[in-house]
CSV table of C-alpha atoms and ligand atoms in Angstrom, one decimal:
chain,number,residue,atom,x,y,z
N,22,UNK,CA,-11.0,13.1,14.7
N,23,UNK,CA,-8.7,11.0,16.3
N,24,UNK,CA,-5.7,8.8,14.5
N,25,UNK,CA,-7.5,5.7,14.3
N,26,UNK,CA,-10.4,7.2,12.8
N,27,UNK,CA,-8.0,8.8,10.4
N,28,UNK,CA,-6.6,5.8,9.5
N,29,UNK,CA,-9.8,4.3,9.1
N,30,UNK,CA,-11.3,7.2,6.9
N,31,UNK,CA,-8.4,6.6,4.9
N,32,UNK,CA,-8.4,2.5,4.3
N,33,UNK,CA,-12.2,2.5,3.9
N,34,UNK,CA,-12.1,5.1,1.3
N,35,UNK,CA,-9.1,3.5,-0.9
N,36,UNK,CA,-10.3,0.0,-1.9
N,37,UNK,CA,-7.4,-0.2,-4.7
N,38,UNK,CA,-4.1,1.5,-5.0
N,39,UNK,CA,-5.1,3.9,-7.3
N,40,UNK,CA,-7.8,5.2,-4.7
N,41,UNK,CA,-5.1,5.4,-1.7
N,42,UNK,CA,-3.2,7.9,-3.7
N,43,UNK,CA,-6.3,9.6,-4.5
N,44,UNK,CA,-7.0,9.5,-1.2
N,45,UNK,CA,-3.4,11.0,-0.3
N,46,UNK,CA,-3.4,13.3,-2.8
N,47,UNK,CA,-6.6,14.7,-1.1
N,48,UNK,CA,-5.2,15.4,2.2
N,49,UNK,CA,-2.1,16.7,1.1
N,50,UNK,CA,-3.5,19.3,-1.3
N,51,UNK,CA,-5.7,19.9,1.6
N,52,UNK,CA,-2.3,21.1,3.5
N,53,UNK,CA,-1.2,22.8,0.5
N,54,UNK,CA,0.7,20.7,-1.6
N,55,UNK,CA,0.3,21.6,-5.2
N,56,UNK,CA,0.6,18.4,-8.1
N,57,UNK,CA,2.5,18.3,-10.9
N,58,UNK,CA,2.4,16.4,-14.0
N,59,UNK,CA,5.6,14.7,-15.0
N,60,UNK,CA,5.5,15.5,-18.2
N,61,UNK,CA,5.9,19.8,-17.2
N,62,UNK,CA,8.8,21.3,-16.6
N,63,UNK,CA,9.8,20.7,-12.8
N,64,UNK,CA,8.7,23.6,-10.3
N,65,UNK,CA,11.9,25.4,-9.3
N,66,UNK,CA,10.0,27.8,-6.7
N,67,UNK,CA,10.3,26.3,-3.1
N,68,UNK,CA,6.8,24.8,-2.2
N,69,UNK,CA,5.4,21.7,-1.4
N,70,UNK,CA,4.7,19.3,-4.8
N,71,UNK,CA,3.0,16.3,-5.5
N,72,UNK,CA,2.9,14.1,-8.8
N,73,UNK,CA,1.4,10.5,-9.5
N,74,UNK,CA,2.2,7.8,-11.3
N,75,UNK,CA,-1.3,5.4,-11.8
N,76,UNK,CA,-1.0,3.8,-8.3
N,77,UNK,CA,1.9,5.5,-7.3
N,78,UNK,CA,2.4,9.0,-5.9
N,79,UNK,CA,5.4,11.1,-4.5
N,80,UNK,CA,5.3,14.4,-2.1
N,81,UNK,CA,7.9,16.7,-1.1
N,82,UNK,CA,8.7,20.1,0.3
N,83,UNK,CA,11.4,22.3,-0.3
N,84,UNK,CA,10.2,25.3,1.8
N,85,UNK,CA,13.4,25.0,4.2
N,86,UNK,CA,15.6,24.4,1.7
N,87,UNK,CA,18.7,26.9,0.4
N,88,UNK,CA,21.6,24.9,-0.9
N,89,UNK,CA,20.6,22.3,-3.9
N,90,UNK,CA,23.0,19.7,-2.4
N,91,UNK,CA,20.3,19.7,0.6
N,92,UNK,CA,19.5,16.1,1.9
N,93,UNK,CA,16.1,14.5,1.7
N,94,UNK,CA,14.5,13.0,4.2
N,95,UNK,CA,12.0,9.9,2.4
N,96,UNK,CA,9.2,7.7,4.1
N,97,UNK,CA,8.3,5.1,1.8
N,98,UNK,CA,5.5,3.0,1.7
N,99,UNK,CA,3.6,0.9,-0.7
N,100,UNK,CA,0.1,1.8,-1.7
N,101,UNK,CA,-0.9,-2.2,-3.0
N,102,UNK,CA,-2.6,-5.3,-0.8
N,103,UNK,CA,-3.0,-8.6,-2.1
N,104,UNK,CA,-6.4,-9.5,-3.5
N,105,UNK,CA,-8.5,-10.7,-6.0
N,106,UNK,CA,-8.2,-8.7,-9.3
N,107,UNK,CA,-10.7,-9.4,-12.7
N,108,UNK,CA,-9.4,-11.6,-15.6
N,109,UNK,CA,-10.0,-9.5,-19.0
N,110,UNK,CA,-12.1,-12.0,-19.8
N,111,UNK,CA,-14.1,-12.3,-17.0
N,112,UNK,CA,-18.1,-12.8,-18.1
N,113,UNK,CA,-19.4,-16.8,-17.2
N,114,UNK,CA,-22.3,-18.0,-17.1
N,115,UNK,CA,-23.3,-21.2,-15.5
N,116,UNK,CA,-26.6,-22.9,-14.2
N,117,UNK,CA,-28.3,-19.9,-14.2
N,118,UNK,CA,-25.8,-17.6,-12.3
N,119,UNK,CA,-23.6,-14.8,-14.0
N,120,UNK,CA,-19.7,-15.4,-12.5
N,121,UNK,CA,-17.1,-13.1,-12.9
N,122,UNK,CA,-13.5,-15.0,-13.2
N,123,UNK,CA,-10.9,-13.7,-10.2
N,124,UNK,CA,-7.4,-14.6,-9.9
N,125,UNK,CA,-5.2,-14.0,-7.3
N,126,UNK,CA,-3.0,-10.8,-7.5
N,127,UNK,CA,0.2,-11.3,-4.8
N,128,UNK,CA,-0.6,-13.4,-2.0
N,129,UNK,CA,-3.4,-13.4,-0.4
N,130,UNK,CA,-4.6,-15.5,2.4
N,131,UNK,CA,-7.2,-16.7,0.0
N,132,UNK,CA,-9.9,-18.7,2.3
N,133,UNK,CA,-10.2,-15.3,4.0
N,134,UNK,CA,-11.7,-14.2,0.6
N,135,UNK,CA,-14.4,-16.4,0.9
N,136,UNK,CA,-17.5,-16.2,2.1
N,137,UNK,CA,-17.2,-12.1,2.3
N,138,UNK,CA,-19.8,-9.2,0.2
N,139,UNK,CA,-17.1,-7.9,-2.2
N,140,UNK,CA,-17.4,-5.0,-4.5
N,141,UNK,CA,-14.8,-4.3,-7.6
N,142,UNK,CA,-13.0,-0.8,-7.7
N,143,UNK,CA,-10.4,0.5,-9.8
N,144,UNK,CA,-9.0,1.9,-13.1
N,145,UNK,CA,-10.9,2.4,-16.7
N,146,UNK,CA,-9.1,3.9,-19.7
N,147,UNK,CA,-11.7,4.8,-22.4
N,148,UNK,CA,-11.0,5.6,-25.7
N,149,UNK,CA,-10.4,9.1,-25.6
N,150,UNK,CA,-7.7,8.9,-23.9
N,151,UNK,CA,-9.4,9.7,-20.6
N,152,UNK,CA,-9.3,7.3,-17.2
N,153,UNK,CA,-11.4,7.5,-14.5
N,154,UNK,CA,-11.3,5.7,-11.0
N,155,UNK,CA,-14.3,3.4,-10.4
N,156,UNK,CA,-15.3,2.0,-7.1
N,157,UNK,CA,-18.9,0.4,-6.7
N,158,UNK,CA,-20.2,1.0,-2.9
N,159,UNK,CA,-22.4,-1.9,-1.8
N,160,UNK,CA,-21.5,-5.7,-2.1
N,161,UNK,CA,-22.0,-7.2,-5.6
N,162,UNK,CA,-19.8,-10.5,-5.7
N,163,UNK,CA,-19.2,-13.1,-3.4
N,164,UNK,CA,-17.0,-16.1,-3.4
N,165,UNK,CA,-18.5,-19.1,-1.6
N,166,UNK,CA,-17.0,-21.7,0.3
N,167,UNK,CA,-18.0,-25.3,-0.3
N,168,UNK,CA,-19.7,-26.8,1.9
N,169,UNK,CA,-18.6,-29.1,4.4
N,170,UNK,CA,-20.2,-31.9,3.5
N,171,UNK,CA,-18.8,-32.0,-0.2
N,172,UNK,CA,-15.3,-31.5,1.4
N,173,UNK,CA,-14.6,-33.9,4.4
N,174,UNK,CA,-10.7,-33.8,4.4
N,175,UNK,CA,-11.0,-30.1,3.7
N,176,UNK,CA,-7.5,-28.9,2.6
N,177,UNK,CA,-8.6,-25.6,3.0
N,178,UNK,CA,-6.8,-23.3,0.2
N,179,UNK,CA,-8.5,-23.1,-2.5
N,180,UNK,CA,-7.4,-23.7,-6.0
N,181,UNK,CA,-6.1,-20.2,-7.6
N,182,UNK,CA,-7.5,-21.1,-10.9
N,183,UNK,CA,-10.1,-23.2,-10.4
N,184,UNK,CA,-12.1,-21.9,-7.2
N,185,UNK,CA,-11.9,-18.2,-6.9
N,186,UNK,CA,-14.6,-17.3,-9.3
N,187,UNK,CA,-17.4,-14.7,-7.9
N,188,UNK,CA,-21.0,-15.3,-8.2
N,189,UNK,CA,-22.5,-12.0,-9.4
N,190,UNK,CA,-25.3,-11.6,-6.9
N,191,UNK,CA,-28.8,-10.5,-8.6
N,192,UNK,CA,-27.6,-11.1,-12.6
N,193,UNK,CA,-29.5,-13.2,-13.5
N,194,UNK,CA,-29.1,-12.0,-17.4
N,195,UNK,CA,-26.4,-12.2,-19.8
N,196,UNK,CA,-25.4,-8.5,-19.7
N,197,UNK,CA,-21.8,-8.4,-19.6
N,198,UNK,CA,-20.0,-7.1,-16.3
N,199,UNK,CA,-18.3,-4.2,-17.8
N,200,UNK,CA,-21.3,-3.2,-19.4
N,201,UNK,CA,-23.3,-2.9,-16.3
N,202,UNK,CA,-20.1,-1.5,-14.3
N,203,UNK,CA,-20.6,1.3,-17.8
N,204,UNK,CA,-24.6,1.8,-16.8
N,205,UNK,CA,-23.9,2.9,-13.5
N,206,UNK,CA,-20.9,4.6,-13.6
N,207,UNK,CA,-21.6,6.5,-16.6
N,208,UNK,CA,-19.3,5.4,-19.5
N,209,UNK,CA,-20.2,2.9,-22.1
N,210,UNK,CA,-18.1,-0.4,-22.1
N,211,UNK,CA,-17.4,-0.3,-25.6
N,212,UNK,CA,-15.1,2.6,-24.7
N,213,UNK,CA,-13.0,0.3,-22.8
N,214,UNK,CA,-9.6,0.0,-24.0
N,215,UNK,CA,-7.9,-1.2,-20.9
N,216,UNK,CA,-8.6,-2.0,-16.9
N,217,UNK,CA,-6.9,-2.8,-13.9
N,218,UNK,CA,-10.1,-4.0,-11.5
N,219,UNK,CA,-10.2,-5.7,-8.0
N,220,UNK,CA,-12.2,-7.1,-5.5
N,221,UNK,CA,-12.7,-5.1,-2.2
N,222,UNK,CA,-14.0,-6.2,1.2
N,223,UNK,CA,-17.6,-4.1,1.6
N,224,UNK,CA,-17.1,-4.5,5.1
N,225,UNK,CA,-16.4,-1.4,7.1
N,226,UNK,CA,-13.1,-1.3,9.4
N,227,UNK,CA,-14.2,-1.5,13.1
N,228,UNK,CA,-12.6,-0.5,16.4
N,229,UNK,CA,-12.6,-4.3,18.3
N,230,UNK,CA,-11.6,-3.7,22.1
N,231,UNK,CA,-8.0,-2.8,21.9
N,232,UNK,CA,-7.9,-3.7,18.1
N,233,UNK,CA,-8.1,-2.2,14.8
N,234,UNK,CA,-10.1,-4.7,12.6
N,235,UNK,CA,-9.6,-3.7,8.9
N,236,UNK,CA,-8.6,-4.6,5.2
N,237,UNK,CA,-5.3,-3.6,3.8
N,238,UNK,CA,-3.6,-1.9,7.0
N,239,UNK,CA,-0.9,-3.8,4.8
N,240,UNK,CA,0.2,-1.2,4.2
N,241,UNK,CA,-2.1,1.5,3.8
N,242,UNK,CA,-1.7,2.3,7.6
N,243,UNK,CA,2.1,3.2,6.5
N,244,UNK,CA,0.5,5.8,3.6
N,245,UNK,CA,-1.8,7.4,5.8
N,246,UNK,CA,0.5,7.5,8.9
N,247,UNK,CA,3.6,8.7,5.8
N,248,UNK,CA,0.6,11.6,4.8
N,249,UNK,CA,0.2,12.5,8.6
N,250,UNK,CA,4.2,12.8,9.3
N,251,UNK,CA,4.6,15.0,5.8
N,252,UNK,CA,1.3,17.3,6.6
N,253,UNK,CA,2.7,17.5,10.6
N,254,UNK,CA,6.5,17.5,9.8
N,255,UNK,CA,8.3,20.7,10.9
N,256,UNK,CA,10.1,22.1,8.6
N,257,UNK,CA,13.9,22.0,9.2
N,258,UNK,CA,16.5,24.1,7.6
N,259,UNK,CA,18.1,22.2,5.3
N,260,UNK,CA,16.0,19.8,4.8
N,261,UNK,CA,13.7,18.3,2.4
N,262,UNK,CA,11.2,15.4,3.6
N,263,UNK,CA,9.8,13.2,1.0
N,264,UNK,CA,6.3,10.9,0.8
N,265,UNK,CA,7.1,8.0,-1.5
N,266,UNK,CA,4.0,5.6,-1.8
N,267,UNK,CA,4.7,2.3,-4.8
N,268,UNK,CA,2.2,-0.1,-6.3
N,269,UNK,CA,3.2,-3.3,-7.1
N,270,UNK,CA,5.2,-4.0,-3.9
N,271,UNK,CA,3.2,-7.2,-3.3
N,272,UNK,CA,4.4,-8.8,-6.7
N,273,UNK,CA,8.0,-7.8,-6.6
N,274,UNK,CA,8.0,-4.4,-7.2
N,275,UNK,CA,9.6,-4.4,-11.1
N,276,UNK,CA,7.3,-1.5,-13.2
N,277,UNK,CA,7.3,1.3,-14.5
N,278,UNK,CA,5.7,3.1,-11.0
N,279,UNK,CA,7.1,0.4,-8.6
N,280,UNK,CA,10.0,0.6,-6.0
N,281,UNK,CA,12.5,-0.7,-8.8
N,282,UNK,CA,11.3,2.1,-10.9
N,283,UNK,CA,12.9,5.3,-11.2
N,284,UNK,CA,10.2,7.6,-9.6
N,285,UNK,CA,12.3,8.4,-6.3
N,286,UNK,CA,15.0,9.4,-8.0
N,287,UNK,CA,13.5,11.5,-11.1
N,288,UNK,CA,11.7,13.2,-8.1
N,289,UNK,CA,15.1,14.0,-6.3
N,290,UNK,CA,17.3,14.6,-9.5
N,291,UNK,CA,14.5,16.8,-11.0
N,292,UNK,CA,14.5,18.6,-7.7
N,293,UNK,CA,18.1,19.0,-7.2
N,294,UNK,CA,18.2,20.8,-10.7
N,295,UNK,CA,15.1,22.9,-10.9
N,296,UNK,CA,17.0,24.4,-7.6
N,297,UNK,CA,19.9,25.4,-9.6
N,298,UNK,CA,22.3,22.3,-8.9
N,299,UNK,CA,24.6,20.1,-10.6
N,300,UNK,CA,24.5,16.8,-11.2
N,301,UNK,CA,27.0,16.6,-8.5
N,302,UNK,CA,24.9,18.3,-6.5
N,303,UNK,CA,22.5,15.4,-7.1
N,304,UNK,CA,24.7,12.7,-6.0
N,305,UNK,CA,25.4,15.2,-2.5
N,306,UNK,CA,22.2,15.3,-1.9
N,307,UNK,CA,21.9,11.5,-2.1
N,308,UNK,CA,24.6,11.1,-0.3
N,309,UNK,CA,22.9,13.1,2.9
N,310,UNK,CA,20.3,11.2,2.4
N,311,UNK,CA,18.0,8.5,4.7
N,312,UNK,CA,14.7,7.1,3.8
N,313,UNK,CA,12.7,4.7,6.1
N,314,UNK,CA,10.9,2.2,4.1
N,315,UNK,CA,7.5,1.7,6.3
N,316,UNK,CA,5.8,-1.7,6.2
N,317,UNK,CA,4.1,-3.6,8.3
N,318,UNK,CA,5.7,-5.8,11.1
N,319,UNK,CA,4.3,-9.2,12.4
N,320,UNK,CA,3.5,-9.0,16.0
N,321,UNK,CA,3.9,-11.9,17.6
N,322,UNK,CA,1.0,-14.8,17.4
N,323,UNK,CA,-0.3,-16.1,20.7
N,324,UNK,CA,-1.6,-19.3,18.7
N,325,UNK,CA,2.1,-19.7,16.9
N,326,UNK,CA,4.8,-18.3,19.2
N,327,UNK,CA,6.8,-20.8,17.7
N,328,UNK,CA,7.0,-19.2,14.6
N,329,UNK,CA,8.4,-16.3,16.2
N,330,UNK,CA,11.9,-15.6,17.0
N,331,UNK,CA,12.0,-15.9,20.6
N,332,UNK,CA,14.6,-13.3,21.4
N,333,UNK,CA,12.4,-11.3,19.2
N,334,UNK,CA,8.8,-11.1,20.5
N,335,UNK,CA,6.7,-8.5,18.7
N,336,UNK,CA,4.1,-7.4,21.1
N,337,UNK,CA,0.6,-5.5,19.3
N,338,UNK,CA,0.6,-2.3,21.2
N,339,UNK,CA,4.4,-2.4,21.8
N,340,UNK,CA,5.8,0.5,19.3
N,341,UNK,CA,7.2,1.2,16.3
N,342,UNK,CA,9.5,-1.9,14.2
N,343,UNK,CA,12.8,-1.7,13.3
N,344,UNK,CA,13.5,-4.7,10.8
N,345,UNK,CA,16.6,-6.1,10.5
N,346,UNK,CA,17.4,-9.3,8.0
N,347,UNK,CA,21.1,-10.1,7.5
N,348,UNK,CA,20.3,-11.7,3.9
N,349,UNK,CA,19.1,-8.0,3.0
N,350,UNK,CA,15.3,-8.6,2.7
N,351,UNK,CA,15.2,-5.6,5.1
N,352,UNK,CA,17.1,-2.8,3.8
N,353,UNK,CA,18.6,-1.8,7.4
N,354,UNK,CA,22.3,-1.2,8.3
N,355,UNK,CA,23.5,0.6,11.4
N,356,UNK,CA,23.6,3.9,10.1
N,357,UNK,CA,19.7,3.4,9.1
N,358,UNK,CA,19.1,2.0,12.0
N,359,UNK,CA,20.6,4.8,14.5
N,360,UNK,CA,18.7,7.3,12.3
N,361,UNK,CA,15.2,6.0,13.0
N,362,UNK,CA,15.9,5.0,16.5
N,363,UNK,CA,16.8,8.6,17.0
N,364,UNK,CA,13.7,9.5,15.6
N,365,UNK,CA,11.7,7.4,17.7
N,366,UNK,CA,13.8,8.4,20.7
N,367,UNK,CA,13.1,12.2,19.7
N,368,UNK,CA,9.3,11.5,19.4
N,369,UNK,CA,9.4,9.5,23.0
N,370,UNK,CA,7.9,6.6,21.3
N,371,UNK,CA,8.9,2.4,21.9
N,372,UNK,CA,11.0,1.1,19.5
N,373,UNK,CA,10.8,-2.4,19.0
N,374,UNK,CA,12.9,-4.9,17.3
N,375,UNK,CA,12.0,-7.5,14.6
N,376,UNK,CA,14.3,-10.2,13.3
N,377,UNK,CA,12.9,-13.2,11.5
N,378,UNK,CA,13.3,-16.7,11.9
N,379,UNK,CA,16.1,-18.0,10.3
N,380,UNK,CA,14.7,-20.7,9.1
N,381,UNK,CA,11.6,-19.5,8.1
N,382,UNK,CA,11.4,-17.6,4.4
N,383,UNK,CA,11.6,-13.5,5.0
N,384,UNK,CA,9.0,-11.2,3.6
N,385,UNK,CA,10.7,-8.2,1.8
N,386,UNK,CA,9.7,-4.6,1.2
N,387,UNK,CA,10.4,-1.6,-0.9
N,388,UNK,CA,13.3,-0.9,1.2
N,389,UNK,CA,16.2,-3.0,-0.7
N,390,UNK,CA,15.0,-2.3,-3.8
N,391,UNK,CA,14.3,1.5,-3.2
N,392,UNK,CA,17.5,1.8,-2.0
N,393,UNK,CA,19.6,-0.1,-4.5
N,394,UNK,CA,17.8,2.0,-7.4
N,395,UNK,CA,18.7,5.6,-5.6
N,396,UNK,CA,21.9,4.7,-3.5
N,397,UNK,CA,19.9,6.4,-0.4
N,398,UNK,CA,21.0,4.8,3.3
N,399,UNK,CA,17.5,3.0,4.3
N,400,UNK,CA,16.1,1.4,7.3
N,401,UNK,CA,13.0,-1.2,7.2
N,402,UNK,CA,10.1,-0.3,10.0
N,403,UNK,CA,6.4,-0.9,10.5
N,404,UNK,CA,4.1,-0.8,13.2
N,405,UNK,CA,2.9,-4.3,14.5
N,406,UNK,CA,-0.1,-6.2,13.0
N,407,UNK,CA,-1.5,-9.7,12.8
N,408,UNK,CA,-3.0,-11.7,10.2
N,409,UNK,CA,-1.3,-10.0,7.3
N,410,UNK,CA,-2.5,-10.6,4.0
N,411,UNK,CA,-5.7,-11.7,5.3
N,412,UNK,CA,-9.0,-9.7,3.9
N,413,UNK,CA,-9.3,-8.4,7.5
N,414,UNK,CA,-6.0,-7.6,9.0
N,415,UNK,CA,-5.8,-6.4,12.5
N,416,UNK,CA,-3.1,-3.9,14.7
N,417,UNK,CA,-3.5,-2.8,18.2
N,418,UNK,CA,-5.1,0.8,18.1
N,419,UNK,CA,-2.5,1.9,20.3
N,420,UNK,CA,0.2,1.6,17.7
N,421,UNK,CA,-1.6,3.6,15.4
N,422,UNK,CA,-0.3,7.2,16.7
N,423,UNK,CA,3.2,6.3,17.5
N,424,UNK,CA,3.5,5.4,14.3
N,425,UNK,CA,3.3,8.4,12.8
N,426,UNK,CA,4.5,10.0,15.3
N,427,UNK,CA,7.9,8.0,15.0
N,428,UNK,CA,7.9,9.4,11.2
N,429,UNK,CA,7.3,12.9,11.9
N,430,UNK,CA,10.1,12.5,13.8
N,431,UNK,CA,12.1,10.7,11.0
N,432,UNK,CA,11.2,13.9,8.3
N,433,UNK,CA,12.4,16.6,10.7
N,434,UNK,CA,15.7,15.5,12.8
H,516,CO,CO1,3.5,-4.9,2.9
C-alpha cells in the first residue's frame, strides 16, 4: 500500500479523536509498541511504550538509549478537527421529523457542513465504569441548506445556534437518539453517564488528479505521517524519538490531555527516572531536546493570492513547511528551525517556507504551548493543504510521502 492510501486508511477509519488514537495505537502495537496505563508503575526496561489519554496518545522508544540524561526527539501533532459535536440534550421533534441539536466544536467552515450524509461517532461512558468507542458506518443526519429562494441576499454562514440542527433521516418516531445509537451498538442508553459525540463526513476520501480530497487531513495527515516516521525511524544511539498526538488543539488546547497539559512531560520525566536518573537528569534530557510540532500549512490559493504573503508563496506539491511567526503563534526559533531543515536536507526532501500575513490574524498550533509547558526547543511545520477546516480538505498527493519522510528524518539525526 502506498502512502496516500495509508493516509487514507487512516483518516477514513478515525472519524473523532478518540478513533485516530485508536487507529495509531493499532499500527504502532502492530510494530511492537507495548501500552501502558498511566496509573502503573512506568516500564524501566528499554522498549517501545505507548499510553493514552481519551483523545490523546503518546509513543516512545528507548531501545538506543544508555545514559538517562539522553535527549528526546518529539513529533507532535494534534489528533482533533473542527466539526459538529451533539448537545447533551439533543432529541427535537418538529413537523414530523426527529432533529438532533449540533453545535459547532472549534471552527469549522460551517456551510461546508451542509448539505453532506453525516454519521455520529465517538465516546460512551456507562455506568459501570466501562467506555466504549462508537462510530455508526452509513449516513444518518444531514444538515440542509435553505433553499435559495427563501434566502435571496444569502449571507451564507449559518447561524451557530440557530441553523445547525440535523434532520435524523428515517425517524420518524419519538425514540430518543441515544437510545437507538444503544439498540445498535449494543448498550442500553440508560447506562449513559456521560458522551463526547460528533458528526462525521460519510463520504469516503478520494484520490482527485493530483489531489488528495478528504476530511480532517487537518491534522490527521500529521498523526498518520508522526506513526509512519516512529514505526520507520532508525534507531540512533542516544536517542529517544517520541509520537505526541493532543485533542483539543482546535479550541485552545487548555485540558487535562491537551498541549497545555502535562502529558509530554510526565511521559519524559517518568522516562528519565524509570531509567535510573535524577531529576537533573530530567532537566538534561530536556535540555537536548527538539520537538517539531506538525500541522498543517496553507498552500497558497490560486482564487486569493492576495491573502497570501507574496514573498511567501506556498505551492501544493512543493514540500514540507517550516512556519515561522514573529509574535510566537509558531513556536520556531533558529535553533528549531536548523534542526528540521537538517532533517529535510538529510531526507532530500523541499523545504518550504511559510510566514503569514501580517496583517491578517495567525492560526496557532500545539507548538507554543507544547513548548512553553516542557521547556523543549520547537519548530512549527506542516505539509501544504487547501481549504482547511472545511468538511473536505484537500493536499497535493505528492506531499504526502515527503512528509513523513522529512519526520523520519527529524526522529533519527
Ligand atoms: Co491544525
Amino acid at each position: 500500500m502506498d502512502a496516500v492510501e495509508q493516509l487514507i486508511e487512516f483518516v477514513d477509519a478515525s472519524p473523532s479523536p478518540f478513533h485516530a488514537c485508536a487507529t495509531a495505537a493499532g499500527l504502532l502495537a502492530g510494530a511492537g509498541w507495548a501500552e501502558v496505563d498511566e496509573r502503573d508503575p512506568w516500564p524501566s526496561e528499554p522498549g517501545r511504550y505507548l499510553v493514552r489519554r481519551g483523545g490523546s496518545l503518546a509513543a516512545w522508544s528507548t531501545v538506543a538509549s544508555t545514559d538517562p540524561a539522553d535527549a528526546f526527539r518529539v513529533v507532535g501533532a494534534h489528533t482533533d478537527s473542527p466539526n459538529l459535536r451533539l448537545k447533551q440534550r439533543h432529541d427535537r421533534r418538529f413537523a414530523n421529523l426527529s432533529t438532533v441539536a449540533l453545535e459547532p466544536y472549534g471552527g469549522p467552515l460551517l456551510t461546508t457542513w451542509l448539505d453532506r450524509d453525516l454519521t455520529v461517532a465517538g465516546r460512551i461512558g456507562l455506568r459501570d465504569g466501562s467506555e466504549r468507542l462508537v462510530h455508526v458506518a452509513e449516513p444518518i443526519l444531514r444538515v440542509p441548506n435553505l433553499a435559495v429562494h427563501l434566502d435571496r441576499d444569502a449571507q451564507g454562514s449559518p447561524d451557530r445556534q440557530r441553523h445547525l440542527d440535523a434532520i435524523w433521516a428515517g425517524h420518524a418516531d419519538d425514540e430518543p437518539f441515544l437510545a437507538w445509537l444503544g439498540r445498535r451498538e449494543g448498550f442500553d442508553a440508560a447506562d449513559v453517564l456521560g458522551f463526547e459525540l460528533m458528526t462525521a463526513d460519510t463520504q469516503p476520501s478520494a484520490v482527485v488528479g493530483d489531489f488528495l480530497a478528504a476530511p480532517r487531513l487537518d491534522n490527521q495527515a500529521t498523526c498518520w505521517a508522526g506513526v509512519r516516521a516512529m514505526v520507520d525511524a532508525p534507531q540512533v544511539e542516544g536517542v529517544r524519538p517520541v509520537l505526541v498526538l493532543f485533542d483539543h488543539e482546535e479550541v485552545g488546547s487548555a485540558s487535562e490531555r491537551g498541549a497545555q497539559s502535562d502529558l509530554l512531560a510526565t511521559v519524559i520525566e517518568r522516562t528519565v527516572l524509570a531509567a535510573g536518573g535524577s531529576r537533573d537528569d530530567v532537566h538534561r534530557a530536556v535540555a537536548a531536546s527538539v520537538c517539531a510540532s506538525g500541522d498543517m500549512a496553507h498552500a497558497t490559493h490560486p482564487n486569493h493570492a492576495e491573502r497570501h504573503e507574496p514573498l511567501h508563496r506556498i505551492a501544493a506539491g512543493g514540500g514540507p513547511v517550516l512556519k515561522v511567526n514573529q509574535n510566537l503563534r509558531y513556536a520556531t526559533d533558529t535553533r528549531g528551525a536548523v534542526a528540521f531543515a537538517r532533517a529535510c536536507e538529510a531526507a532530500d526532501v523541499p523545504l518550504q517556507r511559510y510566514v503569514h500575513r501580517a496583517d491578517l490574524p495567525c492560526g496557532s498550533t500545539i507548538g507554543p504551548m507544547s513548548a512553553a509547558r516542557t521547556g523543549i526547543t520547537t519548530v512549527d511545520v506542516g505539509a501544504p493543504q487547501l481549504a482547511m477546516h472545511s468538511a473536505r480538505e484537500q493536499m497535493a498527493t505528492a506531499d504526502v510521502e515527503p512528509y513523513t519522510r522529512a519526520l523520519t528524518a527529524f526522529l533519527s539525526p
